[in-house]
Coordinates of C-alpha atoms in Angstrom, one line a residue:
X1 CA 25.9 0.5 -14.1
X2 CA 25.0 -1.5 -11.2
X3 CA 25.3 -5.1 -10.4
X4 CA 22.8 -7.1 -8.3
X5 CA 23.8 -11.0 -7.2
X6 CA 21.5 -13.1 -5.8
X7 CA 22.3 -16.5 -4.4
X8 CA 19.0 -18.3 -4.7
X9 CA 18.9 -22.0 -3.5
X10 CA 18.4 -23.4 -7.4
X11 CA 20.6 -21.0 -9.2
X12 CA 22.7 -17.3 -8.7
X13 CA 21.0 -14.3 -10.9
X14 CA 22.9 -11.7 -11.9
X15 CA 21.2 -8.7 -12.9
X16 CA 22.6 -5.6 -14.8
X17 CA 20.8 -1.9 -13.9
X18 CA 22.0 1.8 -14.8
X19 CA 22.3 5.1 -13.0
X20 CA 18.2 5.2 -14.1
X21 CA 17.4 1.8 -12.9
X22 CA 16.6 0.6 -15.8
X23 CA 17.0 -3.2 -16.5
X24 CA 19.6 -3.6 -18.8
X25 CA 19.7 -7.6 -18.5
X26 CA 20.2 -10.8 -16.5
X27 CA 21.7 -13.9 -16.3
X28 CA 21.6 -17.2 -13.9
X29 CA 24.0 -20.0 -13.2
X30 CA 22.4 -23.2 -11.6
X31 CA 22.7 -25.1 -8.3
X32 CA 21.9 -28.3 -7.1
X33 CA 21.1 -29.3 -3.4
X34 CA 22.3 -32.6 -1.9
X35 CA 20.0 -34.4 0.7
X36 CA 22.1 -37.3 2.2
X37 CA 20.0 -38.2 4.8
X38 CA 16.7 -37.4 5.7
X39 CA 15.8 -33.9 7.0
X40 CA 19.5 -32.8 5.4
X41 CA 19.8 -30.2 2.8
X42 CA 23.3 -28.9 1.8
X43 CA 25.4 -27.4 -0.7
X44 CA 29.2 -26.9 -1.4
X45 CA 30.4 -22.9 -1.3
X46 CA 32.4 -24.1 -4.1
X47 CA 29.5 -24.6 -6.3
X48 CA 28.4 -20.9 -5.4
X49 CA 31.4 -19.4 -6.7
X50 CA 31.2 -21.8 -10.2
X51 CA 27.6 -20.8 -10.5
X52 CA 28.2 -16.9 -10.0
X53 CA 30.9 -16.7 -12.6
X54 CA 28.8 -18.4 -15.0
X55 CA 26.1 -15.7 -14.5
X56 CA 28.6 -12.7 -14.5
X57 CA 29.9 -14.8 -17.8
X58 CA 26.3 -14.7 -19.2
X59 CA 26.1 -11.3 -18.8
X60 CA 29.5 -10.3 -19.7
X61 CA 28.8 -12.1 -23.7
X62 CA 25.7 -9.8 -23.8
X63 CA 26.7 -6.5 -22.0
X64 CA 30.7 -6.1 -22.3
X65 CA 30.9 -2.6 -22.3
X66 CA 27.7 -2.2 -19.3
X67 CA 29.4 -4.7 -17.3
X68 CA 32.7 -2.6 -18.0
X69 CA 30.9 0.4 -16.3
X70 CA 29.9 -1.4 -13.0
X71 CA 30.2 0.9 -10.0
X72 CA 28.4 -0.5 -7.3
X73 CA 27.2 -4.5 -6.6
X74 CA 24.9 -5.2 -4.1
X75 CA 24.3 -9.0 -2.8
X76 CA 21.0 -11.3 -2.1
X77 CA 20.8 -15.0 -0.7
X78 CA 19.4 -17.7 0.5
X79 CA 19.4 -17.0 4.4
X80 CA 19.9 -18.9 7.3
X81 CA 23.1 -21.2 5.7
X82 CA 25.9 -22.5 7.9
X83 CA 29.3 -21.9 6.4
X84 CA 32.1 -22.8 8.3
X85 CA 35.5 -21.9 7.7
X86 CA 39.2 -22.7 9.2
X87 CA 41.6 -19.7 9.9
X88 CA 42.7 -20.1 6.9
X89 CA 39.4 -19.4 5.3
X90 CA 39.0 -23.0 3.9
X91 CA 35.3 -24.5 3.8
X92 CA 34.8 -27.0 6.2
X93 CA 31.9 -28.7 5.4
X94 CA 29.2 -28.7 3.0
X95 CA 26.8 -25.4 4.0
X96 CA 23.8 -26.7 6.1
X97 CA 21.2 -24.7 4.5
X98 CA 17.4 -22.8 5.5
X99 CA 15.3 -26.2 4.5
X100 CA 17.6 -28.3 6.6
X101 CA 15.7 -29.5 10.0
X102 CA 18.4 -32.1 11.6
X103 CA 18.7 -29.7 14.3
X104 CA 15.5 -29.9 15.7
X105 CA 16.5 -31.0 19.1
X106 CA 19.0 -28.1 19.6
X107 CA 16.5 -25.5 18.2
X108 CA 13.9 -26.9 21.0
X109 CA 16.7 -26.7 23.4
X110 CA 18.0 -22.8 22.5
X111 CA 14.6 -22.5 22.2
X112 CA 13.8 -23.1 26.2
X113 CA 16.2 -20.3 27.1
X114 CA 14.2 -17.1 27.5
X115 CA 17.3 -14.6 26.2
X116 CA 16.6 -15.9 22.8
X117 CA 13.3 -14.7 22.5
X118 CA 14.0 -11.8 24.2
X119 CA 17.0 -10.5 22.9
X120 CA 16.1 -12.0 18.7
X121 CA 12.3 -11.3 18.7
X122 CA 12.1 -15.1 17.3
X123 CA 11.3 -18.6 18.1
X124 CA 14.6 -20.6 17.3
X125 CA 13.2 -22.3 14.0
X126 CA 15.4 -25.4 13.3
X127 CA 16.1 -23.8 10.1
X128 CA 18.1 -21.2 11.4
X129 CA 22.0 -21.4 11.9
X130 CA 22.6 -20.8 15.9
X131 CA 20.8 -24.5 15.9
X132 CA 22.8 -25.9 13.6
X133 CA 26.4 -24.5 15.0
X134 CA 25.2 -26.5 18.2
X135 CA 24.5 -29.7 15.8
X136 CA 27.5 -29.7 14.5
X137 CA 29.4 -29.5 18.3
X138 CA 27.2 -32.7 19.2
X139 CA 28.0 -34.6 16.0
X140 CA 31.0 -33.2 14.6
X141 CA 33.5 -32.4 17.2
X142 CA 36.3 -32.2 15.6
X143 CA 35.0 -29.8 12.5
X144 CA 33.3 -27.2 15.7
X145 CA 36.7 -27.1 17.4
X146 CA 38.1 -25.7 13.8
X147 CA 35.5 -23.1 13.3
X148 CA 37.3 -19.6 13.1
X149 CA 34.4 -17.6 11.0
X150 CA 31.0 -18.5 10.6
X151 CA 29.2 -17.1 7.0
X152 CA 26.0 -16.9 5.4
X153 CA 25.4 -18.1 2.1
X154 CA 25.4 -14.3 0.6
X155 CA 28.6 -13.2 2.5
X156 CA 30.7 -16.1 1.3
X157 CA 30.0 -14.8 -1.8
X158 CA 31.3 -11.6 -0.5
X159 CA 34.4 -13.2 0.7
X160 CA 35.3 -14.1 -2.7
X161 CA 34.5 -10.9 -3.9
X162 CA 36.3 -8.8 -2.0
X163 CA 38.3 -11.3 0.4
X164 CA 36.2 -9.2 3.4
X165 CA 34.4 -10.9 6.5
X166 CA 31.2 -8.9 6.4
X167 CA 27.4 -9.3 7.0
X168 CA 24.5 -6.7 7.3
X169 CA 21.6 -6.7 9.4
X170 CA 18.6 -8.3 7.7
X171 CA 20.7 -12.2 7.0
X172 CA 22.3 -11.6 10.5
X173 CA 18.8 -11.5 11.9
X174 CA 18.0 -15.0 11.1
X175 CA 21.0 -16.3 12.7
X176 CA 19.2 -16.3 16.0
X177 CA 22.9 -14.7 17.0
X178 CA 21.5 -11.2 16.9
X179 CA 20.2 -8.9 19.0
X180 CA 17.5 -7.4 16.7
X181 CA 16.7 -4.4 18.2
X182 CA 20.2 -3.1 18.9
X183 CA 21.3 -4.2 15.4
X184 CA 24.3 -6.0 17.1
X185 CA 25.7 -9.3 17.4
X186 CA 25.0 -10.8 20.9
X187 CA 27.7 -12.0 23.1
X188 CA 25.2 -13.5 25.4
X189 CA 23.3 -15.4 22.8
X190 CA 26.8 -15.9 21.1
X191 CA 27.9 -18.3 24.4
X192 CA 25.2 -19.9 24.9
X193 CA 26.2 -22.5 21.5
X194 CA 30.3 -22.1 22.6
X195 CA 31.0 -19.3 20.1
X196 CA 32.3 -15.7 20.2
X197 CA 32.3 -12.5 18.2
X198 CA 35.5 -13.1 16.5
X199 CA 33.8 -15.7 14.9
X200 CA 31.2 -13.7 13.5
X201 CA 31.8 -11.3 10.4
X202 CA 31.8 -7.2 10.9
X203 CA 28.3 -5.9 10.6
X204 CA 27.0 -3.2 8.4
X205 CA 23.7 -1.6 7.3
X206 CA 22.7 -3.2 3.8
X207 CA 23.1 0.3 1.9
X208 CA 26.7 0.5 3.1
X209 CA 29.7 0.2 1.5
X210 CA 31.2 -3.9 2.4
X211 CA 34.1 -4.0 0.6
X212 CA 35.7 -3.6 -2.6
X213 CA 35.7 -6.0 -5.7
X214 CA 39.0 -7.5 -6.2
X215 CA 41.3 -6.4 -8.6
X216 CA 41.8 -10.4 -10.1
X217 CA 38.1 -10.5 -10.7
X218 CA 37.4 -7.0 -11.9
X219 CA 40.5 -7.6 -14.9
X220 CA 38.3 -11.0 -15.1
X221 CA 35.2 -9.0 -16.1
X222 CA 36.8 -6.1 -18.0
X223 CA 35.8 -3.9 -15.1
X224 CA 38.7 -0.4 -15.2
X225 CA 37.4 1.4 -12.3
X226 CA 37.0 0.6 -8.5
X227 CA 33.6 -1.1 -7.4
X228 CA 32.2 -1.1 -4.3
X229 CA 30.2 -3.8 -2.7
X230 CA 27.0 -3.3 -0.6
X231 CA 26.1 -4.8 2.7
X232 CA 23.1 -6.1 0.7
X233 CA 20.1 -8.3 2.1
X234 CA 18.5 -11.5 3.1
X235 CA 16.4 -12.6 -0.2
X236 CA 12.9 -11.5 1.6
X237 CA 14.2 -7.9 2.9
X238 CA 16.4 -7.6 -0.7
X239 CA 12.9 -8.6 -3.1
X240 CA 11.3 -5.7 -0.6
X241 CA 13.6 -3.5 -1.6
X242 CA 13.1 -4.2 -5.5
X243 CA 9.1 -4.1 -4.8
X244 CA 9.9 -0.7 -2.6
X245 CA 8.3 -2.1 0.8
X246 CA 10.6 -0.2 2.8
X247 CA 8.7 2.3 4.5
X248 CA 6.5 2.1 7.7
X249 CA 2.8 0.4 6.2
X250 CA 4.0 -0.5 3.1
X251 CA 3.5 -4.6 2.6
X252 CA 3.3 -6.9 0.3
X253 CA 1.9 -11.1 -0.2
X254 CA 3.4 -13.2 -2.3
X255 CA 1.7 -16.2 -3.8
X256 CA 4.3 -18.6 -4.6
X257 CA 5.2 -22.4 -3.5
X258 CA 5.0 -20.6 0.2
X259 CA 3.0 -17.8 1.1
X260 CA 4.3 -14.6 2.9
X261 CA 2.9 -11.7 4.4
X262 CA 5.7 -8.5 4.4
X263 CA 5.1 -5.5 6.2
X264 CA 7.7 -2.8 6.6
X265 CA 8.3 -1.3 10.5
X266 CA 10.0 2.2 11.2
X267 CA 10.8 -0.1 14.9
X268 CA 11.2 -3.0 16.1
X269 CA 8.0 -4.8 16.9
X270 CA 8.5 -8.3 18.0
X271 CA 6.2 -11.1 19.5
X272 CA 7.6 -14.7 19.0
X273 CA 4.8 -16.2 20.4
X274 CA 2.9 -15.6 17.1
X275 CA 5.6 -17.4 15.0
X276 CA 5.7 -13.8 13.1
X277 CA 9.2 -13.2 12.1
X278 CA 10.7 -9.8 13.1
X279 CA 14.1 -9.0 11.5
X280 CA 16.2 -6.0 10.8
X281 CA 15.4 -4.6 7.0
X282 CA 18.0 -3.8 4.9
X283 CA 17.6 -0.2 5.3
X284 CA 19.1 1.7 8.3
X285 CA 16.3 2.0 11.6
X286 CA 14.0 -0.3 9.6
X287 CA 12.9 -3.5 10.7
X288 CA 10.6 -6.0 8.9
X289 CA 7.5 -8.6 10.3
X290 CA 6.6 -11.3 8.3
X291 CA 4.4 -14.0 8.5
X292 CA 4.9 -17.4 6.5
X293 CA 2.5 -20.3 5.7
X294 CA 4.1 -22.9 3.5
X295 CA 1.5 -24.2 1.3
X296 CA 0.2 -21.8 -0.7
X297 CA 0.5 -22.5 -4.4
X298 CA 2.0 -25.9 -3.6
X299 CA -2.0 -26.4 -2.3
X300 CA -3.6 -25.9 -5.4
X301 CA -0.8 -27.7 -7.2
X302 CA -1.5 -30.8 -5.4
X303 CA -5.5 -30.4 -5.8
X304 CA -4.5 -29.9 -9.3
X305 CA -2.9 -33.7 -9.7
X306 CA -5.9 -35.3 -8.0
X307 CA -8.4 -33.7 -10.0
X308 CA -6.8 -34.2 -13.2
X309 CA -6.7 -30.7 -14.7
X310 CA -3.9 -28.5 -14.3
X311 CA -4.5 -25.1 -11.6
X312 CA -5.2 -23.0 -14.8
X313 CA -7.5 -24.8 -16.0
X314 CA -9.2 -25.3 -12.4
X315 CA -8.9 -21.7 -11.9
X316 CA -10.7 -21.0 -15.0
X317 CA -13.7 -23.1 -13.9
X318 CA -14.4 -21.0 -11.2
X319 CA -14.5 -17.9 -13.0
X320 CA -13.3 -14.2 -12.5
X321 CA -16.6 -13.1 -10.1
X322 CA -15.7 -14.0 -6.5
X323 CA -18.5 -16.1 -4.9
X324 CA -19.6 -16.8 -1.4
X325 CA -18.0 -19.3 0.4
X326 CA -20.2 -22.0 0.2
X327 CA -19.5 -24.0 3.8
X328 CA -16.8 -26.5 2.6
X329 CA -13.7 -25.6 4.5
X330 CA -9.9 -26.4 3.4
X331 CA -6.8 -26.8 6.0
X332 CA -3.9 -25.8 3.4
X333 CA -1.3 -27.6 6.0
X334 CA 0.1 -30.3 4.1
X335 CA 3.5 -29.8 4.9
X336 CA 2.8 -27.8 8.6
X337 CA 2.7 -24.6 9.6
X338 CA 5.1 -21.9 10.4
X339 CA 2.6 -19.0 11.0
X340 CA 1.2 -18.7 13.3
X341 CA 0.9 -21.8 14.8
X342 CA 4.6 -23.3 14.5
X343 CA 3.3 -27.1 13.8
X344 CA 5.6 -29.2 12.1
X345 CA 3.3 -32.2 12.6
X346 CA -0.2 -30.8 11.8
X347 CA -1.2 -31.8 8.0
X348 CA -4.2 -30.7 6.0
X349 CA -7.9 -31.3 5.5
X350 CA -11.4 -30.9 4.0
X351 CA -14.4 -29.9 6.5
X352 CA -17.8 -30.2 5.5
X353 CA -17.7 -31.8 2.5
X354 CA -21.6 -32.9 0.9
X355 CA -23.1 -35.0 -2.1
X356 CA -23.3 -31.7 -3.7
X357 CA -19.6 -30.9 -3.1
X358 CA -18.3 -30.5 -6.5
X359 CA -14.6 -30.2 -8.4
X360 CA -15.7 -26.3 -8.2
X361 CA -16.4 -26.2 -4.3
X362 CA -13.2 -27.9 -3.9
X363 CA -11.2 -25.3 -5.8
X364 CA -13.1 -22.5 -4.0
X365 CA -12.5 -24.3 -1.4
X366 CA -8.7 -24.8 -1.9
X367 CA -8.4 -21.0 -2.5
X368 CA -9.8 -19.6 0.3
X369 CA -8.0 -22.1 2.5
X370 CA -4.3 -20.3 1.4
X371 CA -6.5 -17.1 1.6
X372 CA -7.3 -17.6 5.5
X373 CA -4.2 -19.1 6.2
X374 CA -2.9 -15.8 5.1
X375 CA -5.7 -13.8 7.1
X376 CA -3.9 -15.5 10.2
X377 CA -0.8 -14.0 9.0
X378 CA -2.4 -10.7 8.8
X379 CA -4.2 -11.2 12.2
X380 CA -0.6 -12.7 13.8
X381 CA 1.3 -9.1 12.2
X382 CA -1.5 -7.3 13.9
X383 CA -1.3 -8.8 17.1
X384 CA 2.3 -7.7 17.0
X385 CA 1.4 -3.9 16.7
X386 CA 1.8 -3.5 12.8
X387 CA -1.5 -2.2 10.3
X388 CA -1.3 -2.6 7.1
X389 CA -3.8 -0.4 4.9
X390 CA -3.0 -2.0 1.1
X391 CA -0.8 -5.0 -0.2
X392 CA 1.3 -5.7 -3.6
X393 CA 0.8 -8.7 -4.8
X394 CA 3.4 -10.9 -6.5
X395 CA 4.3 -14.5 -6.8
X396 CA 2.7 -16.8 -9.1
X397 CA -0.7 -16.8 -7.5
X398 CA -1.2 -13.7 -8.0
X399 CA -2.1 -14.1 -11.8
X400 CA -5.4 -15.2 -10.7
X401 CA -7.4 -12.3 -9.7
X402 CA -10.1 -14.3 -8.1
X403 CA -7.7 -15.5 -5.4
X404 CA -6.8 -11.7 -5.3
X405 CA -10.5 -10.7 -4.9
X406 CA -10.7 -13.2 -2.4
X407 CA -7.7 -12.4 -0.3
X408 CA -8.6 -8.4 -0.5
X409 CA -12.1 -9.6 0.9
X410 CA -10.5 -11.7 3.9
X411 CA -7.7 -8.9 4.8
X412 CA -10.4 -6.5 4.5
X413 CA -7.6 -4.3 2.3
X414 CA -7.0 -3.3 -1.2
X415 CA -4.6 -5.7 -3.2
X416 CA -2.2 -4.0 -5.7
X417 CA -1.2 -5.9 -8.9
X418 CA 2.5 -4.4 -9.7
X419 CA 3.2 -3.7 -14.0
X420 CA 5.0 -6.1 -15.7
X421 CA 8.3 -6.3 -14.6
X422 CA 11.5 -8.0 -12.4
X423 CA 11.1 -6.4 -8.7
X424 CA 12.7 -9.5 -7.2
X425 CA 15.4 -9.6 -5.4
X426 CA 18.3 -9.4 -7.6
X427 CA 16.9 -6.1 -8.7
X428 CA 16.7 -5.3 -4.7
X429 CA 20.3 -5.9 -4.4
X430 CA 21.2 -3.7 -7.7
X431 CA 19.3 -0.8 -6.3
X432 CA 21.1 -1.7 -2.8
X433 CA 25.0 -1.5 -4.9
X434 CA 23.5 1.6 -6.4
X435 CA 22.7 3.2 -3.2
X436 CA 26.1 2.5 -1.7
X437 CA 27.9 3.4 -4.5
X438 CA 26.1 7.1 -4.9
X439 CA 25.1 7.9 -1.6
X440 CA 21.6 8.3 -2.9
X441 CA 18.5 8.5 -0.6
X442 CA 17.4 4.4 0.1
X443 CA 13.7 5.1 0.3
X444 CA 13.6 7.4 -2.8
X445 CA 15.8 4.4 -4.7
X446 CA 14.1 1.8 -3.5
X447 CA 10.4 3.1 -4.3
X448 CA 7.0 1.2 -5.8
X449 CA 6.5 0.0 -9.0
X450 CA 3.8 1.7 -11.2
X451 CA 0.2 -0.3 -10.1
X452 CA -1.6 -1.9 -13.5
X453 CA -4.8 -2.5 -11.7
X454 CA -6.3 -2.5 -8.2
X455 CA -8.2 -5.1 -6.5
X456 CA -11.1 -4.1 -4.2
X457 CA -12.4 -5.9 -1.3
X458 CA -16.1 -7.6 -2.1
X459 CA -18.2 -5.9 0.4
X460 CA -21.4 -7.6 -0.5
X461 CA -19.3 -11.0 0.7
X462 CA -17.7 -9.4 3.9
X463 CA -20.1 -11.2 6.1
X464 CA -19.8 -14.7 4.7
X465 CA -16.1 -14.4 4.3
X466 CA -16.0 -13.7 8.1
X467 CA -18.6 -16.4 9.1
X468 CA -16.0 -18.7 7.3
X469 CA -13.1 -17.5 8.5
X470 CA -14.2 -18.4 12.3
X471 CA -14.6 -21.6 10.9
X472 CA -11.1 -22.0 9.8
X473 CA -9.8 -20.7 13.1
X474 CA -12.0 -23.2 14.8
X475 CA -10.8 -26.0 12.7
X476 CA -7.4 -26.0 13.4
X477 CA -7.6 -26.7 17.2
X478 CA -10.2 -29.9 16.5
X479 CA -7.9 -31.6 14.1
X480 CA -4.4 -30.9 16.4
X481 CA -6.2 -33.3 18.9
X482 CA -6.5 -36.3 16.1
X483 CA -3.2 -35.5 13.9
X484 CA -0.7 -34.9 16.9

């Protein structure tokens, strides 16, 4: 059996898998954030550690003897978290976490140094932790001076596990520490926020072995035999690994709160002007674009609350046949934009609207907003040398296939619908414990789920869809000017 732990920002999964990867069961401890200021997001490791035993617990009344034949654990979080620990290994201060922008200054200012970009392959979002290492030397002295090791959310956990300072490649790549391309901490980048590589964990590849679980917890969970402990991933690279986009071309878009666009690289292709994200995958000489808008859903949830019916009901007015856009154009930015225009400020709109603009038009409308947004993501990845020849759908969204006709049409691709099943990312992490315990080929492990159904683009639409997508594009430029 298998283990798979992933530190989510609400709650820690853990999910159970044999030698067959078959799901034997899960089970999920919750987590709260704390916000004490504005722009502040933060939890206490602490809390973690509570909310992992209570899954492991879960899963432990339900599956004694499975949990008894555990072999291999593999380990998924929340990325981008600053944990900061004394040389004794005590927590310092509550974890600045991924949604946390009180560093904004010091991201703009790491920012301005070219060897960031150039040796990361990223803009220095505020989200990520170099930023927030040099917030806490401006406003917190006296906790920087007692920083001996610096952890992400994920390899905390590991530290408790297995009482071992390690990280792998795909988390370590959002640190804005790393030197993405030579899948190595940076000395260089490392200085330039007063830190070293002692302070950093060991590196390894996310299929390799990081550790083993400790005797005190394995007599906790009725575990006999020795487990090992993957590398494991970041929660993007780790749910590509459970959906099995890990080879060069395979992607996937996921239609939750946010919207991404995943492509697997066999190299390293970066260009930070485009806001894309390139980062190490969790697999060895594998690397990983992604593009990121963050309304996607959360658009038609809030067109949902004005109009009165919920997005279900909205979606069912407009039907299953995808229509032509009709000349109403939606902005989906109402909290910003990450990709690719990196606008923090920008907020959303309606163009074009008419007497004869109905509820209908307006969901349409609404739709094919996320959908474009997503085509920039698409046209962002390409402009960064990756092509992409199908997509997986997943998320939420993704249960309405008119949004999935729509978004084939715009990306001018097929869109996969996956059978019913888990292929997030504490799966990704099982099959990642799996693959360190056995030694067994990653790409073979970490393959595609079986497609239900395929979505083809709407040819008889192409036209109109790209009449309205230069439309979009030209949008956002005009309303910059009045919202900045």
């Amino acid at each position: 059996m298998y283990l798979g732990l992933d530190l989510g920002t609400s709650g820690v999964k853990a999910m159970l898998i044999d030698g067959d990867q078959k799901i034997i069961g899960s089970a999920s401890g919750s987590l709260d954030v704390s916000r004490p200021h504005s722009g502040w997001s933060e939890q206490d490791p602490a809390h973690w550690i509570r909310a992992t035993e209570e899954a492991v617990a879960g899963l432990k009344a339900k599956f004694p003897q499975q949990l008894a034949a555990v072999k291999g654990i593999g380990l998924s979080g929340q990325m981008h978290g600053a944990t900061l620990l004394d040389a004794d290994d005590k927590v310092l201060r509550p974890c600045i976490l991924w949604n946390d922008t009180r560093s904004f200054r010091e991201a703009a200012e790491l920012d301005a140094n070219p060897i960031f970009r150039k040796l990361t392959g990223n803009i220095v979002f505020p989200g990520f932790t170099a930023p927030k290492l040099a917030w806490v030397k401006n406003n917190e002295p006296e906790i920087f001076a007692k920083v001996a090791k610096v952890l992400l959310p994920k390899d905390y956990l590991r530290l408790w596990l297995t009482g071992e300072h390690i990280s792998e490649m795909s988390d370590s790549a959002g640190t804005s520490w790393l030197d993405t391309g030579a899948r190595k901490w940076s000395s260089e980048l490392l200085a330039a926020t007063d830190l070293s590589e002692d302070q950093m964990p060991k590196l390894v590849e996310g299929t390799e072995q990081a550790g083993m679980l400790r005797g005190e917890l394995k007599s906790a969970w009725g575990i006999p035999g020795d487990v090992i402990v993957a590398g494991g991933a970041g929660d993007n690279a780790a749910s590509a690994c459970g959906m099995g986009t890990v080879a060069e071309g395979n992607a996937f878009v996921s239609l939750g709160t946010s919207g991404v666009l995943f492509a697997a690289n066999a190299s390293y292709l970066p260009k930070p002007e485009s806001a894309v994200h390139a980062f190490c995958h969790a697999l060895p000489k594998t690397w990983h674009q992604m593009g990121v808008i963050l309304s996607a859903t959360d658009a038609l949830n809030w067109y949902s609350h004005i109009a009165g019916k919920s997005a279900a009901e909205l979606a069912q007015e407009l039907g299953d046949t995808l229509k032509a856009p009709t000349g109403v154009t939606f902005l989906p930015y109402l909290s910003g934009e990450r990709t690719p225009h990196n606008d923090a400020v920008i907020r959303g709109s309606f163009i074009g609207l008419g007497h004869e603009s109905s509820r209908v038009v307006l969901t349409q409308a609404v739709l094919e907003g996320v959908t474009f947004a997503i085509r920039d993501n698409l046209e962002a990845l390409k402009s960064a040398g990756t092509s992409i020849s199908r997509v997986t759908a997943i998320g939420g969204g993704s249960r309405s296939r008119y949004w999935l006709a729509s978004i084939a049409t715009a990306l001018g691709v097929p869109v996969d619908i996956p059978a019913d099943g888990d292929f997030g990312a504490a799966f990704g992490a099982a099959r990642l414990g799996l693959i360190a315990a056995t030694g067994a080929d990653p790409v073979a492990v970490c393959s595609a789920p079986k497609t239900e159904e395929t979505i083809d683009p709407v040819t008889s639409h192409g036209e109109a869809y790209e009449a309205a997508y230069a439309r979009y594009r030209a949008a956002y430029p005009a309303i910059r000017t009045i919202g900045h």
